[in-house]
Structure formats: structure tokens, C-alpha cells
Amino acid sequence: MPNSVLWAVDLFGRVYTLSTAGQYWELCKDSQLEFKRVSATTQCCWGIACDNQVYVYVCASDVPIRRREEAYENQRWNPVGGFCEKLLLSDRWAWSDVTGLQHRPLDGVALPSPHWEWESDWYVDENFGGEPTEKGGWTYAIDFPATYTRDKKWNSCVRRRKWIRYRRYKSRDIWAKIPSKDDPKELPDPFNDLSVGGWEITEEPVGRLSVWAVSLQGKVWYREDVSHSNPEGSSWSLLDTPGEVVQISCGPHDLLWATLWEGQALVREGINRSNPKGSSWSVVEPPGSENGVMHVSVGVSVVWAVTKDQKVWFRRGVNSHNPCGTSWIEMVGEMLMVNVGMNDQVWGIGCEDRAVYFRQGVTPSELSGKTWKAIVAARECDRSHSGSSSSLLSAGCFFGDEVRGSGESAPSDTDASSEVERPGPGQPLPAEPLDDSKNPTGSSASGPGAGRTAEETTEDACPAEGSRAAGPDTHPGPAPTPAELPWTNIDLKEPKKVPSHSAAGFPETSSLSSLGLLPLGLEEPYGVDDHPLWAWVSGGGCMVEACAMPRWFTVQAGLSPSVQTLSLSITPAQTAAWRKQIFQQLTERTKRELENFRHYEQAVEQSVWVKTGALQWWCDWKPHKWVDVRVALEQFTGHDGARDSILFIYYVVHEEKKYTHIFLNEVVALVPVLNETKHSFALYTPERTRQRWPVRLAATTEQDMNDWLALLSLSCCESRKVQGRPSPQAIWSITCKGDIFVSEPSPDLEAHEHPLPCDQMFWRQMGGHLRMVEANSQGVVWGIGYDHTAWVYTGGYGGGCFQGLASSTSNIYTQSDVKCVHIYENQRWNPVTGYTSRGLPTDRYMWSDASGLQECTKAGTKPPSLQWAWVSDWFVDFSVPGGTDQEGWQYASDFPASYHGSKTMKDFVRRRCWARKCKLVTSGPWLEVPPIAVRDVSIIPESPGAKRSGHSIALWAISDKGDVLCRLGVSALNPAGSSWLHVGTDQPFASISIGACYQVWAVARDGSAFYRGSVYPSQPAGDCWYHIPSPPRQRLKQVSVGQTSVYALDENGNLWYRQGITPSYPQGSSWEHVSNNVCRVSVGPLDQVWVIANKVQGSHSLSRGTVCHRTGVQPHEPKGHGWDYGIGGGWDHISVRANATRAPRSSSQEQEPSVLPEAHGPVCC
């Protein structure tokens, strides 16, 4: 779960944040202002201060917010002086925008507000469509406006060039006042409420937000042009309403509700991608006639409301097609306000205690949740300092709901942490009176209400000898134990006063201020015994998942003050010393006990262990179907400790019992093959790898498959004596399902003579789920998920389905991934009815996949496998290549053809892409690297024989928005690094790679290549980009750089090698074609070339996604001469950039001259 924050405002107007990775409310960094209410998203927070002005708080990030300003210089050709700025009267301005309608001189472009600063001066853009223009950046046309070209022709009468200047948003981590350039007579009156949402209206990665506000006069205002690149927006626009509005709430998608003074609710309809402000209002009546709606909050598909009598209501039947819903359902509890955050999670503030509550149990199948749960986190300033009393608060006993007495039994290990479950607001309290005669030991009751308030405490309690609470405000008497701490009532109007005895030997305190937790000289509006009183809460930027709940709701109960103080005083160094001492003592004891038995002979020289079970096996011969079989795994252990295993498969053919067997020391890969119906996996041997025809087995349940997969994998590793974490030289790969595999390279793998065949490489699976992985030989491994989340390898192994002996006990963490499933809606034009879902008999399915060969409907499309679960509804994807119209349609002359976003007279078919998000939750040796989403990453490979310097490891990345980033502080001890350094570019990039000698190559989204100059360890970001022409009529999509070689891959699957690279000319001279049908390339530190290829010949059919190794790669022949085929198909990614293992050189090789021509050694390391 990524670290996100919950925003809240207390009664004194101070803004606090509570991180999902923390346990304390932290005061906002810029705390000079006092606020009424706030509305948060993941990257920013909007608020209304007490001066009735609107402010925005943009969270700091390593990637700056940059906005490009453009101006065009226009000139016309004159027969006398050539091209000049003297234009015709009907022409556009000499300096204009791209349309030519607005006058835009360079000195007239000003910053929109004081929160921006110029990043550089104006300069000419010399790129046009990814290709460099002539000197000066001019493009030519016949007239204004027309189609511009970079080449000057005989009829080019006009020309223009683009000037660019970047501005950067500088007001981050502070509250920035929203400026307004409107007419003062039309300025909105002071605002009363504000809501931010709309970030899921469109799937375009523009970061657009919808900001709505309500003024004191009951008018509704909308902030125009708010996006990630323009966090302030541009202006306020007024929307008409049928009445005076009090409060408003905007969801992340298309829901917008508001409340009227009369108590009704307003619903905005018609909100979509092209019209984010909607079109009309609908009125929804309140739940009752007596008490109208006072507050409302909406999410993706939920609406919560609070009426004037503080009752909480849930709106049933709300969705995008019916934003008004159907009916109201009353929920338990009384709240002042509620707020719906991410994943439709609900937060609220109690009406009596003003504590923040979280709605527990909210899931896609149960949107109303189950119960209210109080957040027991304290403020940062309330943290404990010293003494046993401070350990009480740090252990969470201040908020305990279970009071134990000394007569109770000690809790077990499983009860060490108990969840604080405060009764919800307005919920009845169990009224069970205590009988003093039945409680002679004085043990307190463990139910709510058994504790006593400050007014109920006795003054004649017997003092006990023990530690007294430290602090200037302490009362006479020792510090209380968890048993006497007063139970904090939250939900009840009047808690019942039930007499109870104090625990034996421990007196009760008169107030919690005896804890003495307030630091000296700190002036707080709250007492030490008071929890913060909240006025507003916003969860729009807080991601809480049921599988990984934050630590706000758990406390440690049942520990005495002395034990708690002791546990806090133990340092990690002391713990390590104790463990080492205990381990040494156990080792010596084992030696002593076994010394007397060394002369005995071993009783059993060989042991056999057998596991049997029922599976399904894919029959290799006709009728080619799944058959029920019995399997048995026999493992032999010899007297020398060596283990070997055989897998027997017993089946029946024509009523005749037969069997086949597989030696596990011959298995080179165990691959899960997950689909919608089967829990299956495949076993590869070298022979079956060459045939592309593995042995496939299937289990009835996912748990059964995981058990067999883990057991077989462990047996294969034991047979090959492969254990523990992968070596730093390991080769990493990923399947099309996201499974991660690793192989230990042999020294003969890259031998010039008689190299090890790829089909004999052993691949073992690692836990986790990724889309791509990158590694180097110092053990630094990074991965990227399908949702562009960056992950770093922690050094463990196993996770996921590999538990027990097949997994390490540490460095295994929860990992999640999200990806979209796409289907296409196809239509053909009819002369009578227009576009319709009735196609020709030869047409594709009207609902299909991208190829049109398989039928895929909304109802029939399931997640990729049983491990995935839907997390969203179907929505139109506007980000498909080729562009779309406002409704998401793409047009073409026929199926299939080249699709475009605008309709022409020759377009007889159209299609629309629908997407739906699904999520997978697993575990593995990976930790998230927040907060920037990453599209590509490259780590510098280590040169063979190079001495490791004290410099950090160079790591470059491309964000999902196309920004180029350089990671600082990466080392073998700190593989995650410390921070991102942004590297400026003129256009978004798609791929990047750094070579062993700091050669940085990149590919832009338009398919052009770039080289970064002057990159050194002392200058990690370099100085400038050099444009490299792409291969003729090709658009590149990926680049990989090794020791000296540079390979690139285009969108048509062609692999290219860059020729002519020398130390004096590192950009090279030309591209040379190497191969086709390639979908991924990886060049290692030995200039070895590995690819993922399609259409590889197998014994039954062509294979897609096969690991291939380029053979014959030598310094005098860097392109090689052939391919060696390895594991596949179904592979998507491979990284060999960590493998610098050389084969031992023969005597004949040692006698060869070591000096190579300069043309084949382009860069010296």
C-alpha cells in the first residue's frame, strides 16, 4: 500500500495530516493560516482559510511541475527582401499563438501568478515531428494556415518557427493563495464550502481536477483548467442553481451532489469528459420531512449524507447511469460530517466527542460497510518523552477499550495487540452492572463502560511503591497501569457511571494529566488528557485497503509499565548481541551432545520421501484434452546428503494403466499458466524447451496448485543445489503473466567457442508481480509493475505461493498491481440508420478483442486469471493510439485498417475501446519506491574487471508522463536511492538506457532517438541532448546500451545496431538492420545481446515470446551471426545487464593481440 495521507482540521483551524505509514497526526508544514475546511487529492489539497480565501497546498515531489509556453514567429516572403516580418493586412500577427488568432509577443507572455518562476529564456524549437529542421527552426507552407513542412520549396510563401519557454511551479509544501484576474465587480463572494474531484473522469494522463465551491450567498462556482501541470487553474465560472446551496461534494468520477438551505439535495447530471461541468440539476428529497440533509459526500458509486439531527444515511442504487440513486438507508451512528475518500472508503467526525472515525468493512460488494471505527492516533506533539508513563502512551494504552485487572490471566502471544473498537456514535452500550461482591480481587470489567471517568475516581486509593509519572503537572501518586486508565467514551451521550475497584496494588488517578506527557514550554490548546477535537476531515488522498490496514486502529494491551519501558529501552545492537550469544551457546551444546555418537555407523544410508495427489494432465496426443491422473513425487536422499527427485504421472489409455516420469534434475523451468478456468502450470525440460511443448498439469484449487508448485520448485533447486537469494550476476526475466524468474549464469554462457545452449538454463521463480525488471552486478535490482509503480529488490527470495522452506523469512512484503483489460465495440455504417452494431457476415464480432478474432463482451469478459479481481466498472479509453473523437470512437475505411480519431467520407467502420481495471495482491521480496510512477528504468552495468569507485550507481528512469529522471544515492547498501533529479527535455520520452561507460541513450514517444552528452559520475545528469536520426521510415520504441554496443528496437519489431561509435564520436554514424520479429532487447556489460522474439519455430507451431541469445558476438564482430533459442513462449521481458561473467580464456585466445581497432571500441572506460 503506498504511503498516502488523511487530512483533517481541528477546532482551532490548524491542518493536520496522518500518513498510512505513521501513527501520529503531523501538523501541516505551513501552519501560519487557520482553515475552515479542506478537500484533498493524492497530490494536492485545497482549503478555505478563515479569511474566506481559497488556498491550494501542492505536495512536494522530485519531478517539478513544468508548463511550456509557446509563441510562433510568422513571416511572409517578399520579392524584394525575401522572408520578413511585413505581412499582409489579412495575415495573422507577426507573433502569435499556434492558431494565429491571438497576438503573442515574447515580452508579453507573463507569469500567471507569483507562484511560478521562469526556468529558462526563450529559445527556438528546432525539432519538427521528431526530425531536426534546418538551422533556425523554420517550417514552410504555401499560405496561412496550411500544412507546414521542414523543407523549403519553390512555392513556400510563408514560414513560421516555434519559440519555447518553460515555467516552473515553485510554491510546493506551502499554502498558495489562488489568484484571480476576473473583473472585481464580478468576483465571487466569500466561499463557504469547497470540494475537489473528477480525476477519474478521463483516463488521459493529464491529471485534470474538478474544483467546485459554494459562496456565502448560495452560488455554485467551478474552477476552470485545474490540472497537474496547472495546479491553480485559470478562473472561476458561475453555474445557475435552482436554490441556495449550502454544501457541495464532488466524487472522483462523475458524481456531484449539493445540499440546499431547505434540506433537499441537488444532483448534477451530464458530467463527462467533454463537459466536466455537467448540463442540468436534479432535486432529491431528504430521507424525512422534518430533518433535511445538512451534509453530503460522494465517491465513485456511493453517496453518504448527514441530516440536521446528525443521523447518517446511505443512498442506495447510485451509479454513473443513475446518479440520483433510488432510496435512503439509515446507518447506525451520529456524525457531524462524513467524507468519502478513495476506494469509496468513508470517514466521519463524531457529533459528541469530535473524534475521527473510519467506516470499517467497505468493499465493492458491500459499499455501506459494517461499523464505525475510531482513529486512536495522537498528535506529533503528544509523543511520549521518558519514564513508564511515556511508554504507556507509546504502547497505545491511552485509548484502550479493554481494561484488565491484576487478577486476570496474562495474555497470550496472539493477544499482544488488540484492535480498539470504540462503539460507533449513538450505539447502545452494554448495560451490565458490576457486582462488587462477585469481584473480590478488584479486577476491572473488560467491557466498555467499566472504566471510570475523572469525576468517579476515589481519593483514598492505596499508594503503591513504583515509578511515578514524570512531568511538571503530575499529581501525587504513581503512574497508572493499563488497568486503571479511564476508558474514553466516544459515542454515548451519557456514559453510565459504574463503580469498580482498582487493580490490586495500583491506585487510580484523578485525571490523565498525571501522565505528564506535555513537553515543557509547549503551549497547546488541548489538555494532556484530551484528544484533539476535529472540525473537518478529508480522505480524498488517503488509500486504505482491507488487506493492509494502517496502524491507526491497533494498540498494545496487557503489558505492565515496567515491561513497556524495558521494551522501549532495548536497542537493535543489544538484540543482535543477545541473538549471537544464544546461537553460540546452542552450537556448543550441539557439539557436546553429538561428540559421544560419532563412532556409530549410519543406520540408514538412503531415505525415500513420497508425496501423491490427483491432478489433471494435458494429453499430448489426440484427442488433446485434459485427463485425470495420479501423480507421485519421490525424493531420494543418499548417504552423502545429495537429493534427487522423480515425478511420476499415472494415467489410463483405452482402459490400460500407463505412466510417464520426469527427472526433476532435468527440469529447467516451472511456469504457472493461469487462465480464467484452470489452475495449471508447465514443466520444461531442454528437449521440451526446443519443442515449445511443455508438460502441463492442472490442480482443482489455487491452493493445491501453489502447494505443488512450491514443492516441485524446491525439489528442482535442491537437485541443482541452488538455494537462497540470487547472485548479483543473475539473469532476470518476466513472463507475459507478470511472473518473475531468475537464472544463475554459467561461465560458458557467453563463451566464444562452444557456448552453453540457452535451453539448458535453469529458471526459478521469485515472488512478486512485475511488468519489467532491471539489474546490475552489484545486486541492485529494480522492477516496474503494470500500474507503473517502481519496486526495488530487498534481497529475499520466495513469497507469493512459495512459503516455508521455499521462501526467506525476512524481506518479504505485500505487493499489489493494477492493469486494464481492453475490449472493442465495433460498428459499421448503414446508409439508412448510420453506424449500427449490425455488420456484414464477414465482419469481426461487434464486441471483440483488438484483433477482432475473439468475441469479448462486457458481461462475458473476466479478469486475466483467478488471481485478479475487478476494481472498477467499464469505461471508455480515450488514450488509444491514433486518437479518438469526443465519444471515444476511432474511424477507418474497413476492418482492419489504420484508425484515426476524426470521421471522413471514406470511413465505413468505427470502433471504441472499453477498459476495466483489475487488481492483484501478492507478496515478494520487493519494496515500493514512492511516489513517482515510472515507465522505464535503466541501471548502469558494471564493466568487467572495473574497480568499484565510491560513486553512487547511476540509475535513469522515464516517468509515466515522459519525464526523464536520474536517481541519486543508489548503492549496493541503499538500492532504493534517496531522491530523483529531473532532467529537462523538450518532449516526452518512452525508453532510456545507460551503458557501462555512462553513455545515456533515449527514445522519445515520437520514435526519435537522443544521446545525452557529458554524463560523468561527478555530473550525473549530463548537460544536453543530441538528436539521433531514426532508421528510415521507422519509429523506435526501445534502446539498450552495453559496454560499447547500442541496439534499438522499432515499432515493427526490427532490431537495429548503431554503427560508427567511437570515443570522439559517441553518437555513431548509421543504423544497421540485425533481425526482425523482436519485441524486447537487452544488451549486457559484455556486449552480449539477448532478446524476446516472436514467431520462433517449435515442433507444433510458432511460439510467441521466446528468450533468444545472439551468438558469435565478439569485439571484431559486435553484431554476431546467429540466434540460440531458449525458454518460451509466453515471455515478455529479460535483463542480462547484471551478467559480467566471462568464460576462462584459452591459451590460443591469450596469444591474440589485445589491442582492437578504434572503430570497435567506441568508448573507453
Short mmCIF file of N, CA and C in Angstrom, two decimals, residues 963-1014:
data_model
loop_
_atom_site.label_atom_id
_atom_site.label_comp_id
_atom_site.label_asym_id
_atom_site.label_seq_id
_atom_site.Cartn_x
_atom_site.Cartn_y
_atom_site.Cartn_z
N ASP A 963 8.73 12.22 -18.40
CA ASP A 963 9.85 12.98 -17.86
C ASP A 963 11.06 12.06 -17.67
N VAL A 964 12.25 12.60 -17.89
CA VAL A 964 13.49 11.87 -17.68
C VAL A 964 13.98 12.16 -16.27
N LEU A 965 14.29 11.10 -15.53
CA LEU A 965 14.70 11.21 -14.14
C LEU A 965 16.02 10.51 -13.92
N CYS A 966 16.80 11.03 -12.98
CA CYS A 966 18.06 10.42 -12.57
C CYS A 966 17.99 10.19 -11.07
N ARG A 967 18.20 8.94 -10.64
CA ARG A 967 18.09 8.60 -9.22
C ARG A 967 19.43 8.83 -8.54
N LEU A 968 19.40 9.56 -7.44
CA LEU A 968 20.61 9.86 -6.68
C LEU A 968 20.71 8.95 -5.47
N GLY A 969 21.94 8.69 -5.04
CA GLY A 969 22.17 7.94 -3.81
C GLY A 969 21.99 6.45 -3.91
N VAL A 970 21.97 5.88 -5.13
CA VAL A 970 21.79 4.44 -5.28
C VAL A 970 23.12 3.74 -5.03
N SER A 971 23.11 2.73 -4.19
CA SER A 971 24.30 1.95 -3.89
C SER A 971 23.88 0.53 -3.54
N ALA A 972 24.86 -0.34 -3.36
CA ALA A 972 24.54 -1.72 -3.00
C ALA A 972 23.89 -1.80 -1.63
N LEU A 973 24.26 -0.89 -0.72
CA LEU A 973 23.65 -0.87 0.61
C LEU A 973 22.33 -0.12 0.62
N ASN A 974 22.13 0.77 -0.31
CA ASN A 974 20.88 1.53 -0.40
C ASN A 974 20.37 1.46 -1.84
N PRO A 975 19.84 0.31 -2.24
CA PRO A 975 19.44 0.15 -3.65
C PRO A 975 18.29 1.05 -4.06
N ALA A 976 17.51 1.53 -3.11
CA ALA A 976 16.38 2.39 -3.45
C ALA A 976 16.80 3.82 -3.74
N GLY A 977 18.01 4.21 -3.34
CA GLY A 977 18.44 5.58 -3.55
C GLY A 977 17.78 6.54 -2.59
N SER A 978 17.98 7.83 -2.83
CA SER A 978 17.48 8.85 -1.91
C SER A 978 16.47 9.79 -2.54
N SER A 979 16.71 10.25 -3.77
CA SER A 979 15.81 11.23 -4.37
C SER A 979 15.97 11.20 -5.88
N TRP A 980 14.99 11.85 -6.56
CA TRP A 980 15.01 11.94 -8.01
C TRP A 980 15.55 13.29 -8.44
N LEU A 981 16.32 13.28 -9.52
CA LEU A 981 16.80 14.51 -10.15
C LEU A 981 16.17 14.59 -11.53
N HIS A 982 15.43 15.67 -11.76
CA HIS A 982 14.74 15.82 -13.04
C HIS A 982 15.69 16.33 -14.10
N VAL A 983 15.66 15.71 -15.28
CA VAL A 983 16.49 16.10 -16.42
C VAL A 983 15.56 16.66 -17.49
N GLY A 984 15.77 17.90 -17.86
CA GLY A 984 14.87 18.57 -18.77
C GLY A 984 14.89 18.00 -20.18
N THR A 985 13.71 17.95 -20.80
CA THR A 985 13.55 17.50 -22.18
C THR A 985 12.53 18.41 -22.87
N ASP A 986 12.56 18.40 -24.20
CA ASP A 986 11.61 19.18 -24.96
C ASP A 986 10.35 18.41 -25.32
N GLN A 987 10.35 17.11 -25.10
CA GLN A 987 9.20 16.29 -25.44
C GLN A 987 9.20 15.06 -24.54
N PRO A 988 8.07 14.38 -24.40
CA PRO A 988 8.04 13.19 -23.55
C PRO A 988 8.83 12.04 -24.14
N PHE A 989 9.51 11.28 -23.27
CA PHE A 989 10.33 10.15 -23.68
C PHE A 989 9.61 8.85 -23.35
N ALA A 990 10.06 7.76 -23.98
CA ALA A 990 9.44 6.45 -23.78
C ALA A 990 10.41 5.40 -23.28
N SER A 991 11.70 5.48 -23.63
CA SER A 991 12.67 4.46 -23.24
C SER A 991 14.01 5.12 -23.00
N ILE A 992 14.81 4.51 -22.11
CA ILE A 992 16.13 5.06 -21.78
C ILE A 992 17.05 3.91 -21.41
N SER A 993 18.36 4.10 -21.65
CA SER A 993 19.35 3.09 -21.30
C SER A 993 20.69 3.77 -21.09
N ILE A 994 21.42 3.31 -20.09
CA ILE A 994 22.75 3.83 -19.80
C ILE A 994 23.76 2.70 -19.94
N GLY A 995 24.85 2.97 -20.64
CA GLY A 995 25.87 1.97 -20.87
C GLY A 995 26.89 1.91 -19.74
N ALA A 996 27.83 0.98 -19.88
CA ALA A 996 28.82 0.77 -18.82
C ALA A 996 29.77 1.94 -18.67
N CYS A 997 29.88 2.78 -19.67
CA CYS A 997 30.77 3.94 -19.62
C CYS A 997 29.98 5.24 -19.60
N TYR A 998 28.79 5.21 -19.00
CA TYR A 998 27.95 6.39 -18.82
C TYR A 998 27.45 6.95 -20.14
N GLN A 999 27.22 6.08 -21.14
CA GLN A 999 26.58 6.54 -22.36
C GLN A 999 25.07 6.43 -22.17
N VAL A 1000 24.37 7.53 -22.21
CA VAL A 1000 22.93 7.56 -22.00
C VAL A 1000 22.25 7.78 -23.34
N TRP A 1001 21.43 6.81 -23.75
CA TRP A 1001 20.62 6.90 -24.97
C TRP A 1001 19.15 6.83 -24.57
N ALA A 1002 18.31 7.51 -25.33
CA ALA A 1002 16.89 7.54 -25.02
C ALA A 1002 16.10 7.57 -26.32
N VAL A 1003 14.83 7.18 -26.21
CA VAL A 1003 13.89 7.20 -27.33
C VAL A 1003 12.68 8.01 -26.90
N ALA A 1004 12.29 8.98 -27.70
CA ALA A 1004 11.11 9.80 -27.42
C ALA A 1004 9.85 9.07 -27.87
N ARG A 1005 8.70 9.59 -27.44
CA ARG A 1005 7.45 8.95 -27.80
C ARG A 1005 7.14 9.05 -29.29
N ASP A 1006 7.73 10.04 -29.97
CA ASP A 1006 7.51 10.14 -31.40
C ASP A 1006 8.45 9.24 -32.20
N GLY A 1007 9.26 8.40 -31.54
CA GLY A 1007 10.11 7.43 -32.21
C GLY A 1007 11.50 7.91 -32.52
N SER A 1008 11.88 9.12 -32.14
CA SER A 1008 13.22 9.63 -32.42
C SER A 1008 14.16 9.26 -31.29
N ALA A 1009 15.47 9.17 -31.60
CA ALA A 1009 16.49 8.78 -30.64
C ALA A 1009 17.29 10.00 -30.21
N PHE A 1010 17.81 9.93 -28.96
CA PHE A 1010 18.61 11.02 -28.42
C PHE A 1010 19.79 10.43 -27.65
N TYR A 1011 20.86 11.22 -27.62
CA TYR A 1011 22.06 10.87 -26.86
C TYR A 1011 22.34 11.99 -25.87
N ARG A 1012 22.61 11.63 -24.61
CA ARG A 1012 22.88 12.62 -23.57
C ARG A 1012 24.38 12.81 -23.44
N GLY A 1013 24.82 14.04 -23.62
CA GLY A 1013 26.25 14.32 -23.58
C GLY A 1013 26.75 14.67 -22.20
N SER A 1014 28.04 14.40 -21.97
CA SER A 1014 28.78 14.82 -20.77
C SER A 1014 28.19 14.25 -19.49
#
